[in-house]
Coordinates of C-alpha atoms and ligand atoms in Angstrom, one line a residue:
M42 CA 12.9 -34.6 35.6
A43 CA 11.8 -33.9 39.5
Y44 CA 9.2 -31.8 37.9
D45 CA 6.8 -32.5 35.3
T46 CA 7.0 -29.6 33.6
Q47 CA 2.3 -29.4 32.9
P48 CA 1.6 -28.4 36.7
E49 CA -1.0 -28.5 38.2
A50 CA -2.3 -25.6 37.4
S51 CA -2.3 -22.5 34.9
H52 CA -2.4 -19.5 38.0
F53 CA -1.3 -19.2 41.1
I54 CA -3.7 -17.6 43.4
D55 CA -4.8 -16.0 46.6
G56 CA -2.7 -18.8 48.1
A57 CA -3.5 -21.7 45.6
Y58 CA -3.7 -24.0 42.1
V59 CA -6.6 -22.0 39.9
E60 CA -7.6 -23.1 36.4
D61 CA -10.2 -22.1 33.6
T62 CA -10.6 -23.3 30.9
E63 CA -12.2 -20.9 29.8
G64 CA -9.3 -18.9 28.6
E65 CA -7.0 -19.0 25.9
L66 CA -4.9 -21.8 25.5
I67 CA -1.2 -21.5 24.9
E68 CA 1.3 -24.1 24.9
V69 CA 4.8 -24.2 25.9
V70 CA 7.3 -25.0 23.5
Y71 CA 10.8 -27.2 24.4
P72 CA 13.4 -23.9 22.1
A73 CA 15.3 -27.7 22.1
T74 CA 12.9 -29.6 20.0
G75 CA 10.3 -27.2 19.2
E76 CA 8.4 -30.0 20.9
V77 CA 5.4 -29.2 23.4
I78 CA 5.7 -29.7 26.9
A79 CA 3.1 -28.5 28.8
R80 CA -0.3 -25.8 28.4
V81 CA -2.2 -23.4 30.4
H82 CA -4.8 -21.1 30.0
A83 CA -4.7 -16.7 29.7
A84 CA -6.6 -15.8 32.5
T85 CA -10.3 -14.5 32.1
P86 CA -11.5 -11.4 33.9
A87 CA -13.0 -13.9 36.2
V88 CA -9.0 -14.6 37.1
I89 CA -8.1 -11.2 36.6
E90 CA -10.4 -10.0 39.3
K91 CA -9.9 -13.3 41.9
A92 CA -5.9 -11.9 42.3
I93 CA -6.4 -8.7 42.1
A94 CA -9.6 -9.1 45.1
S95 CA -6.5 -11.3 46.6
G96 CA -4.1 -9.0 46.6
R97 CA -6.2 -6.4 47.7
R98 CA -7.0 -8.1 51.1
A99 CA -4.1 -10.2 52.0
Q100 CA -2.1 -7.5 51.8
K101 CA -3.6 -4.9 53.8
D102 CA -2.5 -7.5 56.6
W103 CA 0.6 -8.5 56.0
A104 CA 1.4 -4.4 56.1
L105 CA 1.5 -4.8 59.7
M106 CA 3.8 -7.7 59.7
T107 CA 6.7 -6.0 60.9
G108 CA 9.5 -6.5 58.4
R109 CA 11.0 -8.9 59.6
E110 CA 8.2 -11.0 60.0
R111 CA 7.9 -9.9 56.7
G112 CA 11.9 -10.9 55.2
R113 CA 12.2 -14.3 57.7
I114 CA 9.7 -15.6 55.1
L115 CA 11.7 -13.9 51.9
T116 CA 14.7 -15.6 53.2
R117 CA 12.7 -19.0 54.3
A118 CA 11.9 -18.6 50.2
A119 CA 15.7 -18.0 49.3
A120 CA 17.4 -21.0 51.2
I121 CA 13.9 -22.9 49.6
M122 CA 15.3 -22.3 45.8
R123 CA 19.0 -22.9 46.9
E124 CA 18.2 -26.9 47.9
R125 CA 16.0 -27.0 45.1
N126 CA 17.5 -25.4 42.9
H127 CA 18.6 -27.9 39.9
D128 CA 15.0 -29.1 39.8
L129 CA 14.7 -25.3 39.6
S130 CA 17.1 -24.6 37.2
V131 CA 16.0 -27.7 34.7
L132 CA 12.6 -26.8 34.3
E133 CA 14.2 -23.5 33.3
T134 CA 15.6 -25.2 31.0
W135 CA 12.6 -26.9 29.5
D136 CA 11.0 -23.2 29.4
T137 CA 13.7 -20.9 27.3
G138 CA 16.4 -23.5 26.4
K139 CA 19.0 -21.7 27.8
P140 CA 21.2 -25.0 28.9
Y141 CA 21.7 -25.9 32.2
Q142 CA 25.3 -24.9 32.7
E143 CA 23.8 -21.2 33.2
T144 CA 20.3 -21.6 34.6
S145 CA 22.2 -23.8 37.3
V146 CA 24.2 -21.0 38.3
A147 CA 22.1 -17.5 36.8
D148 CA 18.2 -18.3 37.3
A149 CA 17.0 -20.1 40.8
T150 CA 20.3 -18.9 42.3
S151 CA 19.8 -14.6 41.5
G152 CA 16.0 -15.1 42.1
A153 CA 18.3 -16.2 45.7
D154 CA 20.2 -13.7 45.8
A155 CA 17.2 -11.2 45.2
L156 CA 14.4 -13.2 48.2
E157 CA 17.3 -12.7 51.2
Y158 CA 18.7 -9.7 49.7
F159 CA 15.7 -7.9 50.7
G160 CA 14.6 -10.6 53.2
G161 CA 16.9 -8.8 55.1
L162 CA 16.2 -5.7 54.1
A163 CA 12.6 -6.0 55.4
A164 CA 13.8 -5.4 59.0
T165 CA 15.8 -1.9 58.2
L166 CA 13.3 -0.2 56.1
T167 CA 12.1 2.8 59.0
G168 CA 10.9 6.7 58.1
E169 CA 13.1 9.4 59.6
H170 CA 12.4 11.8 62.8
I171 CA 13.0 15.2 62.0
Q172 CA 13.0 17.8 64.5
L173 CA 11.5 21.5 64.2
G174 CA 12.2 22.7 67.2
E175 CA 10.1 22.0 69.8
D176 CA 7.3 21.2 67.1
W177 CA 8.6 17.6 64.4
A178 CA 8.0 16.1 61.7
Y179 CA 8.5 12.2 60.9
T180 CA 8.1 10.2 57.3
R181 CA 6.8 6.1 57.6
R182 CA 7.5 5.2 55.4
E183 CA 3.8 3.0 54.3
P184 CA 3.7 0.1 50.8
L185 CA 2.2 1.0 47.6
G186 CA -0.8 -0.8 47.7
L187 CA -1.1 -3.6 45.1
C188 CA 2.1 -4.1 42.9
V189 CA 1.6 -5.4 39.1
G190 CA 5.1 -7.4 37.7
I191 CA 5.1 -7.7 33.7
G192 CA 7.9 -10.0 32.7
A193 CA 9.9 -10.8 29.4
W194 CA 10.7 -14.4 28.9
N195 CA 14.7 -13.7 28.9
Y196 CA 14.8 -14.4 32.9
P197 CA 10.9 -15.9 34.0
T198 CA 12.8 -16.8 37.3
Q199 CA 14.7 -13.9 38.1
I200 CA 12.0 -11.5 37.0
A201 CA 9.7 -13.0 38.5
C202 CA 11.8 -12.5 42.0
W203 CA 13.4 -8.6 41.5
K204 CA 10.0 -7.7 41.2
G205 CA 8.6 -9.7 43.9
A206 CA 11.1 -9.8 46.5
P207 CA 11.0 -5.9 47.3
A208 CA 6.9 -5.2 46.8
L209 CA 6.9 -7.8 49.4
A210 CA 10.4 -6.1 51.0
C211 CA 8.1 -3.6 51.6
G212 CA 5.0 -4.8 52.4
N213 CA 3.2 -5.0 49.7
A214 CA 1.2 -7.3 47.6
M215 CA 2.0 -8.7 43.8
I216 CA 0.6 -9.8 41.0
F217 CA 2.8 -11.7 38.4
K218 CA 2.5 -12.3 34.5
P219 CA 4.9 -14.0 33.1
S220 CA 5.1 -13.9 29.3
E221 CA 3.3 -15.7 27.4
T222 CA 6.4 -17.8 25.9
T223 CA 7.5 -19.1 29.5
P224 CA 5.3 -19.3 32.1
L225 CA 5.8 -22.4 33.9
S226 CA 8.3 -21.0 37.0
A227 CA 6.9 -18.6 38.5
L228 CA 4.4 -20.5 39.5
K229 CA 7.3 -22.3 41.1
V230 CA 8.2 -18.8 43.1
A231 CA 5.0 -18.8 44.0
E232 CA 4.3 -21.8 45.3
I233 CA 7.8 -21.7 46.9
L234 CA 6.8 -18.2 49.3
V235 CA 3.3 -20.3 50.4
E236 CA 5.4 -23.5 51.5
A237 CA 8.1 -20.9 53.7
G238 CA 5.2 -19.6 55.2
L239 CA 3.8 -16.5 52.7
P240 CA -0.2 -15.8 53.7
A241 CA -2.3 -16.4 50.4
G242 CA -2.4 -13.1 48.5
I243 CA 0.5 -11.5 48.7
F244 CA 2.0 -12.8 45.3
N245 CA -0.7 -14.3 42.6
V246 CA 0.4 -14.8 38.9
V247 CA -1.7 -15.1 35.9
Q248 CA -0.9 -16.1 32.7
G249 CA -1.5 -14.3 29.6
M250 CA -0.4 -11.8 26.4
G251 CA -0.1 -8.7 26.4
A252 CA -4.4 -8.4 26.8
V253 CA -4.2 -9.6 30.6
G254 CA -1.1 -7.3 31.0
G255 CA -3.0 -4.8 29.8
A256 CA -6.3 -6.1 31.6
L257 CA -4.0 -5.9 35.4
V258 CA -2.3 -2.5 34.5
T259 CA -5.3 -0.8 33.4
D260 CA -7.4 -1.6 36.6
A261 CA -7.5 1.0 39.4
R262 CA -6.8 -1.1 41.9
V263 CA -3.8 -1.3 41.3
D264 CA -0.8 1.0 42.6
K265 CA 1.7 0.0 40.9
V266 CA 3.5 -1.7 37.1
S267 CA 6.9 -2.6 37.1
L268 CA 7.3 -3.8 33.3
T269 CA 10.8 -6.1 32.3
G270 CA 10.2 -5.9 27.9
S271 CA 10.5 -4.1 25.1
V272 CA 10.2 -0.3 24.2
P273 CA 7.3 0.0 22.0
T274 CA 5.6 -2.4 25.3
G275 CA 8.0 0.2 27.7
R276 CA 5.6 3.3 25.7
K277 CA 2.4 1.4 26.0
V278 CA 1.9 0.5 29.3
Y279 CA 3.7 3.5 30.8
A280 CA 0.6 5.2 28.9
S281 CA -1.8 3.1 30.8
A282 CA -0.1 3.3 33.9
A283 CA 0.2 7.4 33.3
D284 CA -3.4 7.5 33.4
G285 CA -3.7 6.3 36.8
L286 CA -0.9 7.9 38.2
K287 CA 0.2 5.1 38.8
H288 CA 4.4 4.3 40.1
V289 CA 6.1 2.6 37.1
T290 CA 9.4 0.3 36.5
M291 CA 10.5 -0.3 33.3
E292 CA 13.1 -2.5 32.6
L293 CA 13.5 -2.1 28.9
G294 CA 15.0 -2.4 25.5
G295 CA 18.4 -1.7 24.6
K296 CA 21.6 -1.7 22.5
S297 CA 24.4 -1.4 24.9
P298 CA 28.2 -0.3 23.3
L299 CA 31.1 -2.1 24.9
V300 CA 34.1 -0.4 23.8
I301 CA 38.0 -1.7 24.1
F302 CA 40.5 0.2 23.4
D303 CA 43.3 -1.0 21.7
D304 CA 45.9 -1.2 25.5
A305 CA 43.2 -4.1 26.7
D306 CA 44.0 -7.0 27.5
L307 CA 43.2 -9.1 24.8
E308 CA 41.8 -12.1 26.3
D309 CA 39.7 -10.1 29.2
A310 CA 38.2 -8.0 26.2
V311 CA 36.5 -10.9 23.8
G312 CA 35.7 -12.8 26.9
G313 CA 34.0 -9.1 28.2
A314 CA 32.4 -9.6 24.2
I315 CA 31.0 -13.1 24.2
M316 CA 29.5 -12.7 27.9
A317 CA 28.3 -9.4 26.5
N318 CA 26.6 -11.1 23.2
F319 CA 26.1 -14.3 23.9
Y320 CA 25.5 -15.3 27.5
S321 CA 21.5 -17.1 27.0
S322 CA 22.3 -17.5 23.0
G323 CA 22.6 -13.1 23.0
Q324 CA 19.3 -12.8 24.7
V325 CA 20.0 -10.5 27.8
C326 CA 18.2 -7.4 27.8
S327 CA 22.2 -5.6 28.9
N328 CA 23.8 -6.9 26.2
G329 CA 26.7 -4.9 24.7
T330 CA 26.4 -5.9 21.4
R331 CA 27.8 -2.9 19.5
V332 CA 31.3 -3.5 20.0
F333 CA 34.0 -0.5 19.8
V334 CA 37.0 -1.2 18.9
Q335 CA 40.3 0.0 18.5
K336 CA 41.7 0.2 14.6
G337 CA 45.2 -1.2 16.0
I338 CA 44.4 -4.3 17.6
R339 CA 40.6 -4.8 15.5
E340 CA 41.2 -7.1 13.6
R341 CA 43.6 -9.7 15.8
F342 CA 40.3 -8.9 18.1
V343 CA 38.0 -10.2 15.4
A344 CA 40.3 -13.1 14.9
R345 CA 41.2 -14.3 18.4
L346 CA 37.5 -14.5 19.0
A347 CA 35.8 -16.1 15.7
E348 CA 38.8 -18.6 17.6
R349 CA 37.2 -18.7 20.6
L350 CA 33.4 -18.7 19.6
G351 CA 33.9 -22.0 18.6
N352 CA 35.0 -23.1 21.9
A353 CA 30.9 -22.8 22.2
V354 CA 29.5 -26.1 22.6
I355 CA 25.2 -25.9 20.8
G356 CA 23.7 -29.0 22.3
D357 CA 21.8 -30.8 24.2
P358 CA 21.0 -28.5 26.8
M359 CA 20.7 -30.5 29.5
D360 CA 23.9 -31.6 29.1
P361 CA 26.0 -29.3 32.2
E362 CA 29.0 -29.5 28.7
T363 CA 26.6 -27.5 26.6
S364 CA 27.3 -23.6 26.5
F365 CA 25.7 -22.5 24.0
G366 CA 21.6 -23.5 23.6
P367 CA 18.7 -22.2 20.7
L368 CA 17.4 -19.2 21.7
V369 CA 13.7 -19.2 22.5
S370 CA 10.9 -19.5 20.2
A371 CA 10.7 -19.6 16.4
R372 CA 9.4 -15.7 16.5
Q373 CA 12.8 -14.9 17.9
M374 CA 14.9 -17.2 15.4
E375 CA 12.8 -15.5 12.3
I376 CA 13.7 -12.5 13.8
V377 CA 16.8 -13.0 14.3
Q378 CA 17.7 -14.5 10.8
G379 CA 16.0 -11.3 9.6
Y380 CA 18.6 -9.0 11.5
I381 CA 21.3 -11.7 9.8
A382 CA 19.9 -11.0 6.5
K383 CA 20.5 -7.1 7.1
G384 CA 23.4 -6.9 8.2
V385 CA 25.1 -8.8 5.2
E386 CA 22.8 -6.9 2.8
E387 CA 24.0 -3.9 4.3
G388 CA 27.0 -4.6 3.5
A389 CA 28.7 -5.6 6.9
T390 CA 31.1 -8.4 7.2
L391 CA 30.1 -11.7 8.7
V392 CA 32.6 -13.3 10.1
T393 CA 31.1 -16.8 11.5
G394 CA 27.9 -17.7 12.3
G395 CA 24.7 -17.1 11.7
E396 CA 23.3 -20.5 10.4
R397 CA 20.6 -22.0 11.0
L398 CA 21.4 -26.0 12.3
D399 CA 19.4 -28.9 10.9
K400 CA 17.5 -30.1 13.6
P401 CA 14.0 -29.6 14.8
G402 CA 14.0 -26.7 17.7
F403 CA 15.3 -22.9 16.6
W404 CA 19.1 -23.1 16.4
L405 CA 21.5 -20.4 14.6
T406 CA 25.0 -19.9 15.6
P407 CA 26.2 -17.6 17.4
A408 CA 27.1 -15.0 14.7
I409 CA 30.4 -12.1 14.2
F410 CA 29.5 -8.5 11.7
D411 CA 33.2 -6.8 10.7
G412 CA 33.0 -3.7 9.1
V413 CA 29.9 -2.6 10.6
T414 CA 29.3 1.3 10.2
D415 CA 26.8 3.3 12.9
D416 CA 24.3 3.8 9.8
M417 CA 23.4 0.1 9.6
T418 CA 20.5 -1.1 11.1
I419 CA 21.9 -4.4 13.1
A420 CA 23.9 -1.2 14.7
R421 CA 21.0 0.4 15.9
E422 CA 17.8 -1.6 16.5
E423 CA 17.9 -4.3 19.1
I424 CA 18.5 -7.3 17.7
F425 CA 18.5 -9.9 20.9
G426 CA 20.2 -12.8 19.6
P427 CA 23.5 -14.1 19.3
V428 CA 24.7 -11.4 17.1
L429 CA 27.9 -9.7 17.9
S430 CA 28.8 -6.1 15.6
V431 CA 32.3 -4.8 15.6
L432 CA 33.1 -1.2 14.7
E433 CA 35.8 0.6 14.3
F434 CA 37.7 3.6 16.1
E435 CA 40.0 5.1 16.4
N436 CA 40.2 7.7 19.5
E437 CA 38.5 8.6 23.1
D438 CA 36.6 11.5 21.6
E439 CA 35.1 9.8 18.8
V440 CA 34.1 6.9 19.7
I441 CA 32.1 8.2 23.2
A442 CA 30.2 10.6 21.2
R443 CA 28.9 6.6 18.5
A444 CA 28.6 5.0 21.9
N445 CA 25.8 7.2 23.4
D446 CA 24.1 8.1 19.2
T447 CA 21.3 6.4 20.0
E448 CA 17.7 5.9 21.9
F449 CA 19.3 3.2 24.0
G450 CA 20.9 4.1 27.7
L451 CA 21.2 0.6 29.0
S452 CA 24.2 -0.5 30.2
A453 CA 27.9 0.4 28.8
G454 CA 31.0 -1.3 28.4
V455 CA 35.2 -0.3 28.8
F456 CA 37.9 -2.5 28.4
T457 CA 41.2 -0.7 29.4
Q458 CA 44.3 -0.9 31.6
D459 CA 44.2 2.2 32.1
F460 CA 42.0 2.7 34.7
A461 CA 42.0 6.6 34.4
R462 CA 40.9 6.3 30.7
A463 CA 38.2 4.0 32.1
H464 CA 37.0 6.1 34.7
R465 CA 37.2 8.9 32.5
V466 CA 35.0 7.1 29.3
I467 CA 32.3 5.5 31.8
A468 CA 31.4 9.0 33.2
Q469 CA 30.5 9.9 29.9
L470 CA 28.6 7.0 28.3
E471 CA 24.5 8.0 28.3
A472 CA 24.0 4.6 29.7
G473 CA 21.9 3.0 34.2
T474 CA 24.4 -0.1 34.3
C475 CA 28.3 -0.2 33.3
F476 CA 31.1 -2.5 33.2
I477 CA 35.1 -1.4 33.7
N478 CA 36.8 -4.7 32.4
S479 CA 33.8 -6.9 33.1
Y480 CA 30.9 -7.7 31.4
N481 CA 27.1 -8.3 32.4
D482 CA 27.1 -8.5 36.0
A483 CA 24.6 -8.5 37.9
P484 CA 24.5 -8.1 41.4
V485 CA 21.5 -7.8 44.0
E486 CA 23.4 -5.1 45.9
A487 CA 23.5 -3.0 42.8
P488 CA 21.4 -0.3 41.0
F489 CA 19.8 -1.8 37.7
G490 CA 17.9 0.3 35.1
G491 CA 18.4 2.1 32.0
V492 CA 18.4 5.5 31.4
K493 CA 16.9 7.2 27.6
M494 CA 14.6 5.1 26.6
S495 CA 15.4 1.9 28.4
G496 CA 14.3 2.1 31.8
V497 CA 12.6 4.3 34.1
G498 CA 13.6 3.8 37.9
R499 CA 15.5 0.9 39.5
E500 CA 15.3 -2.7 40.3
N501 CA 18.0 -4.2 43.2
S502 CA 19.8 -3.0 45.9
K503 CA 18.2 0.1 48.3
A504 CA 17.2 2.1 45.4
A505 CA 14.4 -0.4 44.1
V506 CA 12.1 -0.1 47.9
E507 CA 12.4 4.2 47.3
H508 CA 10.0 2.5 44.4
Y509 CA 8.3 0.1 46.3
S510 CA 7.3 2.0 48.9
Q511 CA 6.5 6.0 49.6
L512 CA 6.9 8.5 52.7
K513 CA 3.8 9.9 54.9
T514 CA 4.9 12.6 56.8
V515 CA 3.1 13.5 60.1
F516 CA 3.7 17.3 61.0
V517 CA 3.2 17.3 65.0
R518 CA 2.6 20.6 67.0
M519 CA 3.5 20.5 70.5
G520 CA 2.1 23.9 71.8
H521 CA -1.5 26.1 70.6
M522 CA -2.0 25.8 67.0
E523 CA -1.6 29.9 65.9
A524 CA -4.3 31.0 63.2
P525 CA -5.0 34.2 61.8
F526 CA -8.3 34.4 62.4
Ligands
LIG266 P1 7.4 -7.8 25.5 O1 8.4 -6.6 25.5 O2 7.4 -8.2 23.8 O3 6.4 -8.0 27.0 C1 7.4 -7.5 27.5 C2 5.9 -8.5 28.4 O4 4.8 -7.7 28.8 C3 5.1 -9.7 28.1 O5 4.7 -10.4 29.1 C4 4.4 -9.6 27.7 O6 3.3 -10.5 27.4 C5 3.7 -8.0 27.6 N1 3.0 -7.2 27.3 C6 2.9 -6.9 25.7 N2 1.9 -6.3 25.8 C7 1.4 -5.4 27.0 C8 0.3 -3.9 26.7 N3 0.1 -3.5 26.2 N4 -0.1 -4.3 27.9 C9 0.7 -4.8 29.4 N5 1.9 -6.3 29.0 C10 2.1 -6.3 28.0 O7 9.3 -8.5 25.6 P2 9.6 -10.2 25.1 O8 8.3 -10.3 26.7 O9 9.5 -10.2 24.0 O10 11.4 -9.7 26.0 C11 12.7 -9.2 25.2 C12 12.6 -7.5 25.4 O11 12.5 -7.2 27.3 C13 14.0 -7.4 25.0 O12 13.4 -5.7 24.5 C14 14.2 -7.1 26.1 O13 16.1 -6.0 25.9 C15 13.5 -6.6 27.2 N6 14.2 -7.1 28.6 C16 14.8 -6.2 29.5 C17 15.4 -6.1 30.8 C18 15.9 -5.3 30.9 O14 15.5 -5.4 32.9 N7 15.7 -4.0 31.1 C19 15.6 -7.7 31.1 C20 15.3 -9.1 29.6 C21 14.7 -7.7 29.1 P3 3.3 -11.3 26.3 O15 5.1 -11.4 25.8 O16 2.6 -12.4 27.4 O17 2.6 -11.2 25.0

């Protein structure tokens, strides 16, 4: 292991590691074994103050740099992340339990993609000129100021970069609070940014539970809050941000539909359902957990899916052959076990999986439920674990209505070889991020986010710039000023 899992200190503020052991102890657990691999402390009010003060101070000069200068630092950081991908991936595996097979291609790499993309975009950010006869107006695209990013535990590196990269490209400073469950990798992102030339104070990382997030969100010196988390947390954070009329981005939970028509390529559809339910042990917000399968192929689909799940390699997450890891924590495992019990109790058929493995760590085998109906708890609530529900449908109008019958609206997918139908159905599904004959792709070039209770705003792509900057309009009169008296 190239990285020691114990960080130098808990927080990274003003360009350096900072410790304050007065803060509540947070034990970092390796999900594959349950062992404690690091200890950090939650931020105390003094630490939070230092993070806010240094962010506010440093942001002024950062905003005065040209976009090209800021962008160069971000792209340099992207290159360092790629060079260290192996070490960062190993650390991410320690932190989350996700197999190295995944972390080596989906975590630091996607973080680097964001740094590279927004690094490139930074120099292109401009306002516009508006001619008004002889007079004219122009707009200046200005940063918001000090942004707070709060992350979930499933993609710690990616979330830090998806929030940090656009914020920094637009000339803001950011304080990032990782989930207390996975506090390690955001510190590495901060370290790398500083190594790439980022001025001290522009990207600070503070640890802590909800209370630390809450203290950051309510501080009057914070201009924007971007949260990735559950709907209940989103509601609380949105409400406190609203009190200060702060800008928000909310990337929240989902219960997304994946619709498989009977003309779909069966192998592709099964592959899509696997990617939509079992990657990262099912701990992905955009997962298509309600798999609507048309009556004609349901039995064949379920049989082939169960067969392919048998090929999952469940074991040591550091082994590159392993394709399925543990849940992130004992608590998350218990939540998922509760849903599996509920599914059985409410009459769904557990085709395979859902068993706890007899070894240390938080291991559950991937589960498929068949015969799920729309009213069952497992079809209504976000489980955030490896549990796939198959719901049978007969026709297009019916499946669209049933797919939309949820408070969530993060993602949706359709598998069919009839492209007219694919586009027609996708157009009617209430979701922010959709897939045709694919699932769970999230390239930085395309916007990502939800509708309904799944979120506000968009991450990634040029759309993110709108959420990390604001326009100042300047009217310029060329002649004399006229007034009524
Ligand atoms: P939580 O909502 O429990 O927590 C999210 C973050 O918010 C954590 O850092 C948490 O800290 C913090 N937090 C909790 N309470 C408050 C508060 N009152 N004020 C400020 N911050 C607070 O989500 P999980 O970490 O359990 O992540 C799983 C959820 O995230 C799922 O619902 C999933 O769908 C969603 N998610 C959404 C994504 C998207 O892009 N749409 C992507 C990934 C996940 P702490 O954990 O330390 O208490």
